mmCIF file with all atom_site columns, C-alpha atoms in Angstrom:
data_model
loop_
_atom_site.group_PDB
_atom_site.id
_atom_site.type_symbol
_atom_site.label_atom_id
_atom_site.label_alt_id
_atom_site.label_comp_id
_atom_site.label_asym_id
_atom_site.label_entity_id
_atom_site.label_seq_id
_atom_site.pdbx_PDB_ins_code
_atom_site.Cartn_x
_atom_site.Cartn_y
_atom_site.Cartn_z
_atom_site.occupancy
_atom_site.B_iso_or_equiv
_atom_site.pdbx_formal_charge
_atom_site.auth_seq_id
_atom_site.auth_comp_id
_atom_site.auth_asym_id
_atom_site.auth_atom_id
_atom_site.pdbx_PDB_model_num
ATOM 1   C CA . UNK D 1 1   ? 55.579 31.872 -56.588 1.00 0.00 ? 506 UNK D CA 1
ATOM 2   C CA . UNK D 1 2   ? 54.902 30.877 -52.976 1.00 0.00 ? 507 UNK D CA 1
ATOM 3   C CA . UNK D 1 3   ? 56.279 28.341 -50.532 1.00 0.00 ? 508 UNK D CA 1
ATOM 4   C CA . UNK D 1 4   ? 53.222 26.216 -49.766 1.00 0.00 ? 509 UNK D CA 1
ATOM 5   C CA . UNK D 1 5   ? 52.397 22.775 -48.417 1.00 0.00 ? 510 UNK D CA 1
ATOM 6   C CA . UNK D 1 6   ? 49.851 20.334 -49.771 1.00 0.00 ? 511 UNK D CA 1
ATOM 7   C CA . UNK D 1 7   ? 48.795 19.081 -46.313 1.00 0.00 ? 512 UNK D CA 1
ATOM 8   C CA . UNK D 1 8   ? 48.806 20.395 -42.756 1.00 0.00 ? 513 UNK D CA 1
ATOM 9   C CA . UNK D 1 9   ? 52.367 20.434 -41.356 1.00 0.00 ? 514 UNK D CA 1
ATOM 10  C CA . UNK D 1 10  ? 53.640 19.028 -44.652 1.00 0.00 ? 515 UNK D CA 1
ATOM 11  C CA . UNK D 1 11  ? 56.860 20.079 -46.404 1.00 0.00 ? 516 UNK D CA 1
ATOM 12  C CA . UNK D 1 12  ? 56.663 23.311 -48.370 1.00 0.00 ? 517 UNK D CA 1
ATOM 13  C CA . UNK D 1 13  ? 57.484 23.573 -52.059 1.00 0.00 ? 518 UNK D CA 1
ATOM 14  C CA . UNK D 1 14  ? 57.815 26.550 -54.379 1.00 0.00 ? 519 UNK D CA 1
ATOM 15  C CA . UNK D 1 15  ? 54.641 26.555 -56.444 1.00 0.00 ? 520 UNK D CA 1
ATOM 16  C CA . UNK D 1 16  ? 53.037 28.951 -58.898 1.00 0.00 ? 521 UNK D CA 1
ATOM 17  C CA . UNK D 1 17  ? 49.732 30.527 -57.925 1.00 0.00 ? 522 UNK D CA 1
ATOM 18  C CA . UNK D 1 18  ? 47.404 31.520 -60.749 1.00 0.00 ? 523 UNK D CA 1
ATOM 19  C CA . UNK D 1 19  ? 44.010 33.215 -61.011 1.00 0.00 ? 524 UNK D CA 1
ATOM 20  C CA . UNK D 1 20  ? 41.439 32.936 -63.777 1.00 0.00 ? 525 UNK D CA 1
ATOM 21  C CA . UNK D 1 21  ? 41.518 36.102 -65.882 1.00 0.00 ? 526 UNK D CA 1
ATOM 22  C CA . UNK D 1 22  ? 37.752 36.213 -66.355 1.00 0.00 ? 527 UNK D CA 1
ATOM 23  C CA . UNK D 1 23  ? 35.482 35.653 -63.395 1.00 0.00 ? 528 UNK D CA 1
ATOM 24  C CA . UNK D 1 24  ? 32.735 33.048 -63.317 1.00 0.00 ? 529 UNK D CA 1
ATOM 25  C CA . UNK D 1 25  ? 30.220 35.826 -62.765 1.00 0.00 ? 530 UNK D CA 1
ATOM 26  C CA . UNK D 1 26  ? 28.350 36.833 -59.643 1.00 0.00 ? 531 UNK D CA 1
ATOM 27  C CA . UNK D 1 27  ? 27.914 34.148 -57.005 1.00 0.00 ? 532 UNK D CA 1
ATOM 28  C CA . UNK D 1 28  ? 27.167 34.052 -53.299 1.00 0.00 ? 533 UNK D CA 1
ATOM 29  C CA . UNK D 1 29  ? 30.152 33.133 -51.119 1.00 0.00 ? 534 UNK D CA 1
ATOM 30  C CA . UNK D 1 30  ? 27.892 30.992 -48.977 1.00 0.00 ? 535 UNK D CA 1
ATOM 31  C CA . UNK D 1 31  ? 24.180 30.466 -49.462 1.00 0.00 ? 536 UNK D CA 1
ATOM 32  C CA . UNK D 1 32  ? 23.738 29.930 -45.716 1.00 0.00 ? 537 UNK D CA 1
ATOM 33  C CA . UNK D 1 33  ? 25.420 33.266 -44.916 1.00 0.00 ? 538 UNK D CA 1
ATOM 34  C CA . UNK D 1 34  ? 28.284 31.740 -42.897 1.00 0.00 ? 539 UNK D CA 1
ATOM 35  C CA . UNK D 1 35  ? 31.908 32.869 -43.385 1.00 0.00 ? 540 UNK D CA 1
ATOM 36  C CA . UNK D 1 36  ? 33.441 29.391 -43.090 1.00 0.00 ? 541 UNK D CA 1
ATOM 37  C CA . UNK D 1 37  ? 35.264 28.547 -46.332 1.00 0.00 ? 542 UNK D CA 1
ATOM 38  C CA . UNK D 1 38  ? 35.564 24.863 -45.453 1.00 0.00 ? 543 UNK D CA 1
ATOM 39  C CA . UNK D 1 39  ? 31.800 24.435 -45.880 1.00 0.00 ? 544 UNK D CA 1
ATOM 40  C CA . UNK D 1 40  ? 30.928 27.443 -48.067 1.00 0.00 ? 545 UNK D CA 1
ATOM 41  C CA . UNK D 1 41  ? 28.686 26.829 -51.071 1.00 0.00 ? 546 UNK D CA 1
ATOM 42  C CA . UNK D 1 42  ? 31.188 28.586 -53.354 1.00 0.00 ? 547 UNK D CA 1
ATOM 43  C CA . UNK D 1 43  ? 33.992 26.315 -52.144 1.00 0.00 ? 548 UNK D CA 1
ATOM 44  C CA . UNK D 1 44  ? 31.851 23.246 -52.783 1.00 0.00 ? 549 UNK D CA 1
ATOM 45  C CA . UNK D 1 45  ? 31.029 24.479 -56.282 1.00 0.00 ? 550 UNK D CA 1
ATOM 46  C CA . UNK D 1 46  ? 34.621 25.346 -57.221 1.00 0.00 ? 551 UNK D CA 1
ATOM 47  C CA . UNK D 1 47  ? 35.987 22.032 -55.969 1.00 0.00 ? 552 UNK D CA 1
ATOM 48  C CA . UNK D 1 48  ? 33.042 20.019 -57.253 1.00 0.00 ? 553 UNK D CA 1
ATOM 49  C CA . UNK D 1 49  ? 31.123 21.015 -60.350 1.00 0.00 ? 554 UNK D CA 1
ATOM 50  C CA . UNK D 1 50  ? 33.673 23.557 -61.608 1.00 0.00 ? 555 UNK D CA 1
ATOM 51  C CA . UNK D 1 51  ? 36.728 21.332 -61.026 1.00 0.00 ? 556 UNK D CA 1
ATOM 52  C CA . UNK D 1 52  ? 34.962 18.369 -62.608 1.00 0.00 ? 557 UNK D CA 1
ATOM 53  C CA . UNK D 1 53  ? 34.246 20.447 -65.728 1.00 0.00 ? 558 UNK D CA 1
ATOM 54  C CA . UNK D 1 54  ? 37.987 20.802 -66.445 1.00 0.00 ? 559 UNK D CA 1
ATOM 55  C CA . UNK D 1 55  ? 39.735 18.454 -68.831 1.00 0.00 ? 560 UNK D CA 1
ATOM 56  C CA . UNK D 1 56  ? 42.041 15.736 -67.514 1.00 0.00 ? 561 UNK D CA 1
ATOM 57  C CA . UNK D 1 57  ? 45.208 17.613 -68.501 1.00 0.00 ? 562 UNK D CA 1
ATOM 58  C CA . UNK D 1 58  ? 44.175 20.697 -66.564 1.00 0.00 ? 563 UNK D CA 1
ATOM 59  C CA . UNK D 1 59  ? 43.252 18.616 -63.526 1.00 0.00 ? 564 UNK D CA 1
ATOM 60  C CA . UNK D 1 60  ? 46.672 16.966 -63.553 1.00 0.00 ? 565 UNK D CA 1
ATOM 61  C CA . UNK D 1 61  ? 48.363 20.371 -63.145 1.00 0.00 ? 566 UNK D CA 1
ATOM 62  C CA . UNK D 1 62  ? 46.384 21.368 -60.029 1.00 0.00 ? 567 UNK D CA 1
ATOM 63  C CA . UNK D 1 63  ? 47.655 20.322 -56.630 1.00 0.00 ? 568 UNK D CA 1
ATOM 64  C CA . UNK D 1 64  ? 46.036 20.167 -53.218 1.00 0.00 ? 569 UNK D CA 1
ATOM 65  C CA . UNK D 1 65  ? 47.074 23.141 -51.122 1.00 0.00 ? 570 UNK D CA 1
ATOM 66  C CA . UNK D 1 66  ? 47.033 24.128 -47.464 1.00 0.00 ? 571 UNK D CA 1
ATOM 67  C CA . UNK D 1 67  ? 45.074 27.404 -47.518 1.00 0.00 ? 572 UNK D CA 1
ATOM 68  C CA . UNK D 1 68  ? 45.231 29.715 -44.510 1.00 0.00 ? 573 UNK D CA 1
ATOM 69  C CA . UNK D 1 69  ? 41.861 31.059 -43.356 1.00 0.00 ? 574 UNK D CA 1
ATOM 70  C CA . UNK D 1 70  ? 42.896 33.654 -40.778 1.00 0.00 ? 575 UNK D CA 1
ATOM 71  C CA . UNK D 1 71  ? 40.776 36.780 -40.581 1.00 0.00 ? 576 UNK D CA 1
ATOM 72  C CA . UNK D 1 72  ? 40.858 40.262 -39.150 1.00 0.00 ? 577 UNK D CA 1
ATOM 73  C CA . UNK D 1 73  ? 38.599 42.360 -36.919 1.00 0.00 ? 578 UNK D CA 1
ATOM 74  C CA . UNK D 1 74  ? 39.882 45.860 -37.742 1.00 0.00 ? 579 UNK D CA 1
ATOM 75  C CA . UNK D 1 75  ? 41.349 47.123 -41.012 1.00 0.00 ? 580 UNK D CA 1
ATOM 76  C CA . UNK D 1 76  ? 40.583 50.822 -41.498 1.00 0.00 ? 581 UNK D CA 1
ATOM 77  C CA . UNK D 1 77  ? 43.800 52.522 -40.393 1.00 0.00 ? 582 UNK D CA 1
ATOM 78  C CA . UNK D 1 78  ? 47.431 52.619 -41.493 1.00 0.00 ? 583 UNK D CA 1
ATOM 79  C CA . UNK D 1 79  ? 48.288 50.471 -38.468 1.00 0.00 ? 584 UNK D CA 1
ATOM 80  C CA . UNK D 1 80  ? 46.109 47.524 -39.487 1.00 0.00 ? 585 UNK D CA 1
ATOM 81  C CA . UNK D 1 81  ? 44.830 47.912 -43.055 1.00 0.00 ? 586 UNK D CA 1
ATOM 82  C CA . UNK D 1 82  ? 47.879 47.625 -45.317 1.00 0.00 ? 587 UNK D CA 1
ATOM 83  C CA . UNK D 1 83  ? 48.544 44.736 -47.687 1.00 0.00 ? 588 UNK D CA 1
ATOM 84  C CA . UNK D 1 84  ? 51.397 43.657 -45.409 1.00 0.00 ? 589 UNK D CA 1
ATOM 85  C CA . UNK D 1 85  ? 49.030 43.536 -42.420 1.00 0.00 ? 590 UNK D CA 1
ATOM 86  C CA . UNK D 1 86  ? 46.574 41.389 -44.330 1.00 0.00 ? 591 UNK D CA 1
ATOM 87  C CA . UNK D 1 87  ? 49.356 39.040 -45.388 1.00 0.00 ? 592 UNK D CA 1
ATOM 88  C CA . UNK D 1 88  ? 50.036 38.364 -41.715 1.00 0.00 ? 593 UNK D CA 1
ATOM 89  C CA . UNK D 1 89  ? 46.382 38.176 -40.664 1.00 0.00 ? 594 UNK D CA 1
ATOM 90  C CA . UNK D 1 90  ? 45.579 35.702 -43.434 1.00 0.00 ? 595 UNK D CA 1
ATOM 91  C CA . UNK D 1 91  ? 48.184 33.361 -41.992 1.00 0.00 ? 596 UNK D CA 1
ATOM 92  C CA . UNK D 1 92  ? 47.088 33.953 -38.404 1.00 0.00 ? 597 UNK D CA 1
ATOM 93  C CA . UNK D 1 93  ? 44.500 32.376 -36.126 1.00 0.00 ? 598 UNK D CA 1
ATOM 94  C CA . UNK D 1 94  ? 42.028 35.226 -35.629 1.00 0.00 ? 599 UNK D CA 1
ATOM 95  C CA . UNK D 1 95  ? 38.708 33.701 -36.672 1.00 0.00 ? 600 UNK D CA 1
ATOM 96  C CA . UNK D 1 96  ? 35.104 33.861 -35.550 1.00 0.00 ? 601 UNK D CA 1
ATOM 97  C CA . UNK D 1 97  ? 34.409 31.425 -32.720 1.00 0.00 ? 602 UNK D CA 1
ATOM 98  C CA . UNK D 1 98  ? 34.552 27.836 -33.921 1.00 0.00 ? 603 UNK D CA 1
ATOM 99  C CA . UNK D 1 99  ? 35.820 28.640 -37.412 1.00 0.00 ? 604 UNK D CA 1
ATOM 100 C CA . UNK D 1 100 ? 38.774 26.655 -38.857 1.00 0.00 ? 605 UNK D CA 1
ATOM 101 C CA . UNK D 1 101 ? 42.091 28.415 -39.406 1.00 0.00 ? 606 UNK D CA 1
ATOM 102 C CA . UNK D 1 102 ? 42.975 26.420 -42.521 1.00 0.00 ? 607 UNK D CA 1
ATOM 103 C CA . UNK D 1 103 ? 41.491 24.336 -45.318 1.00 0.00 ? 608 UNK D CA 1
ATOM 104 C CA . UNK D 1 104 ? 43.102 21.800 -47.647 1.00 0.00 ? 609 UNK D CA 1
ATOM 105 C CA . UNK D 1 105 ? 41.792 21.696 -51.188 1.00 0.00 ? 610 UNK D CA 1
ATOM 106 C CA . UNK D 1 106 ? 42.456 22.592 -54.797 1.00 0.00 ? 611 UNK D CA 1
ATOM 107 C CA . UNK D 1 107 ? 40.591 25.759 -55.744 1.00 0.00 ? 612 UNK D CA 1
ATOM 108 C CA . UNK D 1 108 ? 39.927 28.871 -53.670 1.00 0.00 ? 613 UNK D CA 1
ATOM 109 C CA . UNK D 1 109 ? 39.939 32.668 -54.114 1.00 0.00 ? 614 UNK D CA 1
ATOM 110 C CA . UNK D 1 110 ? 42.473 35.464 -53.937 1.00 0.00 ? 615 UNK D CA 1
ATOM 111 C CA . UNK D 1 111 ? 43.472 36.961 -50.611 1.00 0.00 ? 616 UNK D CA 1
ATOM 112 C CA . UNK D 1 112 ? 43.189 40.698 -49.918 1.00 0.00 ? 617 UNK D CA 1
ATOM 113 C CA . UNK D 1 113 ? 46.999 40.765 -49.771 1.00 0.00 ? 618 UNK D CA 1
ATOM 114 C CA . UNK D 1 114 ? 47.172 39.292 -53.291 1.00 0.00 ? 619 UNK D CA 1
ATOM 115 C CA . UNK D 1 115 ? 45.185 42.268 -54.523 1.00 0.00 ? 620 UNK D CA 1
ATOM 116 C CA . UNK D 1 116 ? 47.325 44.737 -52.589 1.00 0.00 ? 621 UNK D CA 1
ATOM 117 C CA . UNK D 1 117 ? 50.676 43.364 -53.706 1.00 0.00 ? 622 UNK D CA 1
ATOM 118 C CA . UNK D 1 118 ? 49.499 43.129 -57.342 1.00 0.00 ? 623 UNK D CA 1
ATOM 119 C CA . UNK D 1 119 ? 49.843 46.892 -57.815 1.00 0.00 ? 624 UNK D CA 1
ATOM 120 C CA . UNK D 1 120 ? 52.871 48.414 -59.498 1.00 0.00 ? 625 UNK D CA 1
ATOM 121 C CA . UNK D 1 121 ? 51.836 51.963 -58.688 1.00 0.00 ? 626 UNK D CA 1
ATOM 122 C CA . UNK D 1 122 ? 52.240 54.798 -61.140 1.00 0.00 ? 627 UNK D CA 1
ATOM 123 C CA . UNK D 1 123 ? 53.922 58.130 -61.761 1.00 0.00 ? 628 UNK D CA 1
ATOM 124 C CA . UNK D 1 124 ? 51.866 60.101 -59.212 1.00 0.00 ? 629 UNK D CA 1
ATOM 125 C CA . UNK D 1 125 ? 51.622 57.419 -56.518 1.00 0.00 ? 630 UNK D CA 1
ATOM 126 C CA . UNK D 1 126 ? 54.377 54.819 -56.654 1.00 0.00 ? 631 UNK D CA 1
ATOM 127 C CA . UNK D 1 127 ? 54.140 51.236 -55.441 1.00 0.00 ? 632 UNK D CA 1
ATOM 128 C CA . UNK D 1 128 ? 55.716 51.961 -52.059 1.00 0.00 ? 633 UNK D CA 1
ATOM 129 C CA . UNK D 1 129 ? 53.147 54.685 -51.391 1.00 0.00 ? 634 UNK D CA 1
ATOM 130 C CA . UNK D 1 130 ? 50.317 52.359 -52.431 1.00 0.00 ? 635 UNK D CA 1
ATOM 131 C CA . UNK D 1 131 ? 51.519 49.678 -50.054 1.00 0.00 ? 636 UNK D CA 1
ATOM 132 C CA . UNK D 1 132 ? 51.767 52.249 -47.253 1.00 0.00 ? 637 UNK D CA 1
ATOM 133 C CA . UNK D 1 133 ? 48.082 53.142 -47.620 1.00 0.00 ? 638 UNK D CA 1
ATOM 134 C CA . UNK D 1 134 ? 45.251 51.133 -46.082 1.00 0.00 ? 639 UNK D CA 1
ATOM 135 C CA . UNK D 1 135 ? 43.431 49.334 -48.901 1.00 0.00 ? 640 UNK D CA 1
ATOM 136 C CA . UNK D 1 136 ? 40.005 50.403 -47.676 1.00 0.00 ? 641 UNK D CA 1
ATOM 137 C CA . UNK D 1 137 ? 40.963 53.926 -48.762 1.00 0.00 ? 642 UNK D CA 1
ATOM 138 C CA . UNK D 1 138 ? 42.388 53.132 -52.178 1.00 0.00 ? 643 UNK D CA 1
ATOM 139 C CA . UNK D 1 139 ? 39.175 54.533 -53.633 1.00 0.00 ? 644 UNK D CA 1
ATOM 140 C CA . UNK D 1 140 ? 40.461 58.054 -52.981 1.00 0.00 ? 645 UNK D CA 1
ATOM 141 C CA . UNK D 1 141 ? 41.387 59.948 -56.141 1.00 0.00 ? 646 UNK D CA 1
ATOM 142 C CA . UNK D 1 142 ? 44.873 60.416 -54.702 1.00 0.00 ? 647 UNK D CA 1
ATOM 143 C CA . UNK D 1 143 ? 45.433 56.661 -55.024 1.00 0.00 ? 648 UNK D CA 1
ATOM 144 C CA . UNK D 1 144 ? 44.028 56.033 -58.484 1.00 0.00 ? 649 UNK D CA 1
ATOM 145 C CA . UNK D 1 145 ? 47.501 54.887 -59.617 1.00 0.00 ? 650 UNK D CA 1
ATOM 146 C CA . UNK D 1 146 ? 47.300 52.024 -57.131 1.00 0.00 ? 651 UNK D CA 1
ATOM 147 C CA . UNK D 1 147 ? 44.073 50.759 -58.671 1.00 0.00 ? 652 UNK D CA 1
ATOM 148 C CA . UNK D 1 148 ? 44.643 51.376 -62.369 1.00 0.00 ? 653 UNK D CA 1
ATOM 149 C CA . UNK D 1 149 ? 48.035 49.643 -62.217 1.00 0.00 ? 654 UNK D CA 1
ATOM 150 C CA . UNK D 1 150 ? 46.849 46.632 -60.231 1.00 0.00 ? 655 UNK D CA 1
ATOM 151 C CA . UNK D 1 151 ? 46.597 43.538 -62.437 1.00 0.00 ? 656 UNK D CA 1
ATOM 152 C CA . UNK D 1 152 ? 43.887 42.024 -60.206 1.00 0.00 ? 657 UNK D CA 1
ATOM 153 C CA . UNK D 1 153 ? 41.649 45.081 -60.393 1.00 0.00 ? 658 UNK D CA 1
ATOM 154 C CA . UNK D 1 154 ? 38.344 44.687 -62.226 1.00 0.00 ? 659 UNK D CA 1
ATOM 155 C CA . UNK D 1 155 ? 36.522 47.924 -62.996 1.00 0.00 ? 660 UNK D CA 1
ATOM 156 C CA . UNK D 1 156 ? 33.199 46.232 -63.709 1.00 0.00 ? 661 UNK D CA 1
ATOM 157 C CA . UNK D 1 157 ? 32.830 43.730 -60.854 1.00 0.00 ? 662 UNK D CA 1
ATOM 158 C CA . UNK D 1 158 ? 33.009 43.457 -57.092 1.00 0.00 ? 663 UNK D CA 1
ATOM 159 C CA . UNK D 1 159 ? 35.352 40.553 -56.317 1.00 0.00 ? 664 UNK D CA 1
ATOM 160 C CA . UNK D 1 160 ? 35.153 38.062 -53.474 1.00 0.00 ? 665 UNK D CA 1
ATOM 161 C CA . UNK D 1 161 ? 38.274 37.200 -51.503 1.00 0.00 ? 666 UNK D CA 1
ATOM 162 C CA . UNK D 1 162 ? 38.971 34.184 -49.325 1.00 0.00 ? 667 UNK D CA 1
ATOM 163 C CA . UNK D 1 163 ? 39.343 36.091 -46.066 1.00 0.00 ? 668 UNK D CA 1
ATOM 164 C CA . UNK D 1 164 ? 36.620 36.452 -43.411 1.00 0.00 ? 669 UNK D CA 1
ATOM 165 C CA . UNK D 1 165 ? 35.899 39.563 -41.416 1.00 0.00 ? 670 UNK D CA 1
ATOM 166 C CA . UNK D 1 166 ? 36.202 37.580 -38.217 1.00 0.00 ? 671 UNK D CA 1
ATOM 167 C CA . UNK D 1 167 ? 34.399 40.059 -35.962 1.00 0.00 ? 672 UNK D CA 1
ATOM 168 C CA . UNK D 1 168 ? 31.170 38.686 -37.445 1.00 0.00 ? 673 UNK D CA 1
ATOM 169 C CA . UNK D 1 169 ? 29.956 35.201 -38.353 1.00 0.00 ? 674 UNK D CA 1
ATOM 170 C CA . UNK D 1 170 ? 28.740 36.089 -41.823 1.00 0.00 ? 675 UNK D CA 1
ATOM 171 C CA . UNK D 1 171 ? 30.944 38.754 -43.426 1.00 0.00 ? 676 UNK D CA 1
ATOM 172 C CA . UNK D 1 172 ? 33.739 38.286 -45.979 1.00 0.00 ? 677 UNK D CA 1
ATOM 173 C CA . UNK D 1 173 ? 36.174 40.751 -47.546 1.00 0.00 ? 678 UNK D CA 1
ATOM 174 C CA . UNK D 1 174 ? 35.670 41.853 -51.125 1.00 0.00 ? 679 UNK D CA 1
ATOM 175 C CA . UNK D 1 175 ? 37.253 44.295 -53.568 1.00 0.00 ? 680 UNK D CA 1
ATOM 176 C CA . UNK D 1 176 ? 34.865 46.901 -54.961 1.00 0.00 ? 681 UNK D CA 1
ATOM 177 C CA . UNK D 1 177 ? 34.835 47.767 -58.663 1.00 0.00 ? 682 UNK D CA 1
ATOM 178 C CA . UNK D 1 178 ? 35.974 51.245 -57.621 1.00 0.00 ? 683 UNK D CA 1
ATOM 179 C CA . UNK D 1 179 ? 39.163 49.601 -56.337 1.00 0.00 ? 684 UNK D CA 1
ATOM 180 C CA . UNK D 1 180 ? 39.028 49.710 -52.558 1.00 0.00 ? 685 UNK D CA 1
ATOM 181 C CA . UNK D 1 181 ? 38.743 46.844 -50.091 1.00 0.00 ? 686 UNK D CA 1
ATOM 182 C CA . UNK D 1 182 ? 35.443 46.408 -48.300 1.00 0.00 ? 687 UNK D CA 1
ATOM 183 C CA . UNK D 1 183 ? 33.259 43.503 -47.134 1.00 0.00 ? 688 UNK D CA 1
ATOM 184 C CA . UNK D 1 184 ? 29.884 41.902 -47.755 1.00 0.00 ? 689 UNK D CA 1
ATOM 185 C CA . UNK D 1 185 ? 27.562 39.372 -46.197 1.00 0.00 ? 690 UNK D CA 1
ATOM 186 C CA . UNK D 1 186 ? 28.516 35.894 -47.366 1.00 0.00 ? 691 UNK D CA 1
ATOM 187 C CA . UNK D 1 187 ? 25.147 35.441 -49.080 1.00 0.00 ? 692 UNK D CA 1
ATOM 188 C CA . UNK D 1 188 ? 25.440 38.685 -51.063 1.00 0.00 ? 693 UNK D CA 1
ATOM 189 C CA . UNK D 1 189 ? 24.746 37.817 -54.692 1.00 0.00 ? 694 UNK D CA 1
ATOM 190 C CA . UNK D 1 190 ? 26.455 40.683 -56.536 1.00 0.00 ? 695 UNK D CA 1
ATOM 191 C CA . UNK D 1 191 ? 30.132 39.781 -55.993 1.00 0.00 ? 696 UNK D CA 1
ATOM 192 C CA . UNK D 1 192 ? 32.043 37.798 -58.599 1.00 0.00 ? 697 UNK D CA 1
ATOM 193 C CA . UNK D 1 193 ? 34.198 34.711 -58.160 1.00 0.00 ? 698 UNK D CA 1
ATOM 194 C CA . UNK D 1 194 ? 37.560 34.187 -59.861 1.00 0.00 ? 699 UNK D CA 1
ATOM 195 C CA . UNK D 1 195 ? 39.057 30.734 -59.194 1.00 0.00 ? 700 UNK D CA 1
ATOM 196 C CA . UNK D 1 196 ? 42.585 30.649 -57.740 1.00 0.00 ? 701 UNK D CA 1
ATOM 197 C CA . UNK D 1 197 ? 44.846 27.607 -57.536 1.00 0.00 ? 702 UNK D CA 1
ATOM 198 C CA . UNK D 1 198 ? 48.413 26.431 -57.105 1.00 0.00 ? 703 UNK D CA 1
ATOM 199 C CA . UNK D 1 199 ? 50.033 24.391 -59.843 1.00 0.00 ? 704 UNK D CA 1
ATOM 200 C CA . UNK D 1 200 ? 51.919 21.280 -58.820 1.00 0.00 ? 705 UNK D CA 1
ATOM 201 C CA . UNK D 1 201 ? 55.658 21.749 -58.315 1.00 0.00 ? 706 UNK D CA 1
ATOM 202 C CA . UNK D 1 202 ? 56.445 19.626 -61.391 1.00 0.00 ? 707 UNK D CA 1
ATOM 203 C CA . UNK D 1 203 ? 54.628 21.908 -63.839 1.00 0.00 ? 708 UNK D CA 1
ATOM 204 C CA . UNK D 1 204 ? 56.869 23.453 -66.474 1.00 0.00 ? 709 UNK D CA 1
ATOM 205 C CA . UNK D 1 205 ? 56.474 26.252 -69.009 1.00 0.00 ? 710 UNK D CA 1
ATOM 206 C CA . UNK D 1 206 ? 56.187 24.507 -72.361 1.00 0.00 ? 711 UNK D CA 1
ATOM 207 C CA . UNK D 1 207 ? 55.796 27.522 -74.643 1.00 0.00 ? 712 UNK D CA 1
ATOM 208 C CA . UNK D 1 208 ? 54.731 31.127 -75.037 1.00 0.00 ? 713 UNK D CA 1
ATOM 209 C CA . UNK D 1 209 ? 56.320 34.369 -73.915 1.00 0.00 ? 714 UNK D CA 1
ATOM 210 C CA . UNK D 1 210 ? 54.115 35.284 -70.983 1.00 0.00 ? 715 UNK D CA 1
ATOM 211 C CA . UNK D 1 211 ? 52.481 38.194 -72.819 1.00 0.00 ? 716 UNK D CA 1
ATOM 212 C CA . UNK D 1 212 ? 48.791 38.849 -73.377 1.00 0.00 ? 717 UNK D CA 1
ATOM 213 C CA . UNK D 1 213 ? 49.086 38.016 -77.061 1.00 0.00 ? 718 UNK D CA 1
ATOM 214 C CA . UNK D 1 214 ? 51.352 35.007 -76.511 1.00 0.00 ? 719 UNK D CA 1
ATOM 215 C CA . UNK D 1 215 ? 50.728 33.646 -73.001 1.00 0.00 ? 720 UNK D CA 1
ATOM 216 C CA . UNK D 1 216 ? 52.703 30.848 -71.407 1.00 0.00 ? 721 UNK D CA 1
ATOM 217 C CA . UNK D 1 217 ? 51.509 27.323 -71.960 1.00 0.00 ? 722 UNK D CA 1
ATOM 218 C CA . UNK D 1 218 ? 52.048 24.774 -69.205 1.00 0.00 ? 723 UNK D CA 1
ATOM 219 C CA . UNK D 1 219 ? 52.675 21.050 -69.118 1.00 0.00 ? 724 UNK D CA 1
#
């Protein structure tokens, strides 16, 4: 649950953020190799063809959202590469020259910080230790607990995120199938896309228990 607005400078509401459990498969982030989400080919697909393929009930549950597009130029040390650092950068104004710092729309992608905060840690490396380690080094065997107990981790796919590597005009952060945070050119075709959205504030849980075998239903 996040406090988010539906328009720039609009009032914030507590809204539930969800991600599709199965990705849509491998897709380029932008066919023109530009790390600007507001015009990216993946954004246009998710908010066009993909959104239009949903039934009317599903569409009615999805609200417009003010998405922050802040990036980062350095992320490989404990002073700039933690999930908490990314959370701040994502909401900042560090972008490649001329890039927007926000976008308003319905469907986007997870942030690097979403992936970081999704870990519960384990018995060898607890959650606090995971969050104190730069995510680019989560691939180390010493931090396998951080990956294996992260509900956004996918062991078979590289995953796109929403956040640009703002030092360059064409690079975007992604999560490797080995569990660490890295980046790729926006036109790289071997990263997967998992749609992310915010439900409207009026959505209610209408059934289910929130388990894998009996998930919540919404209305």
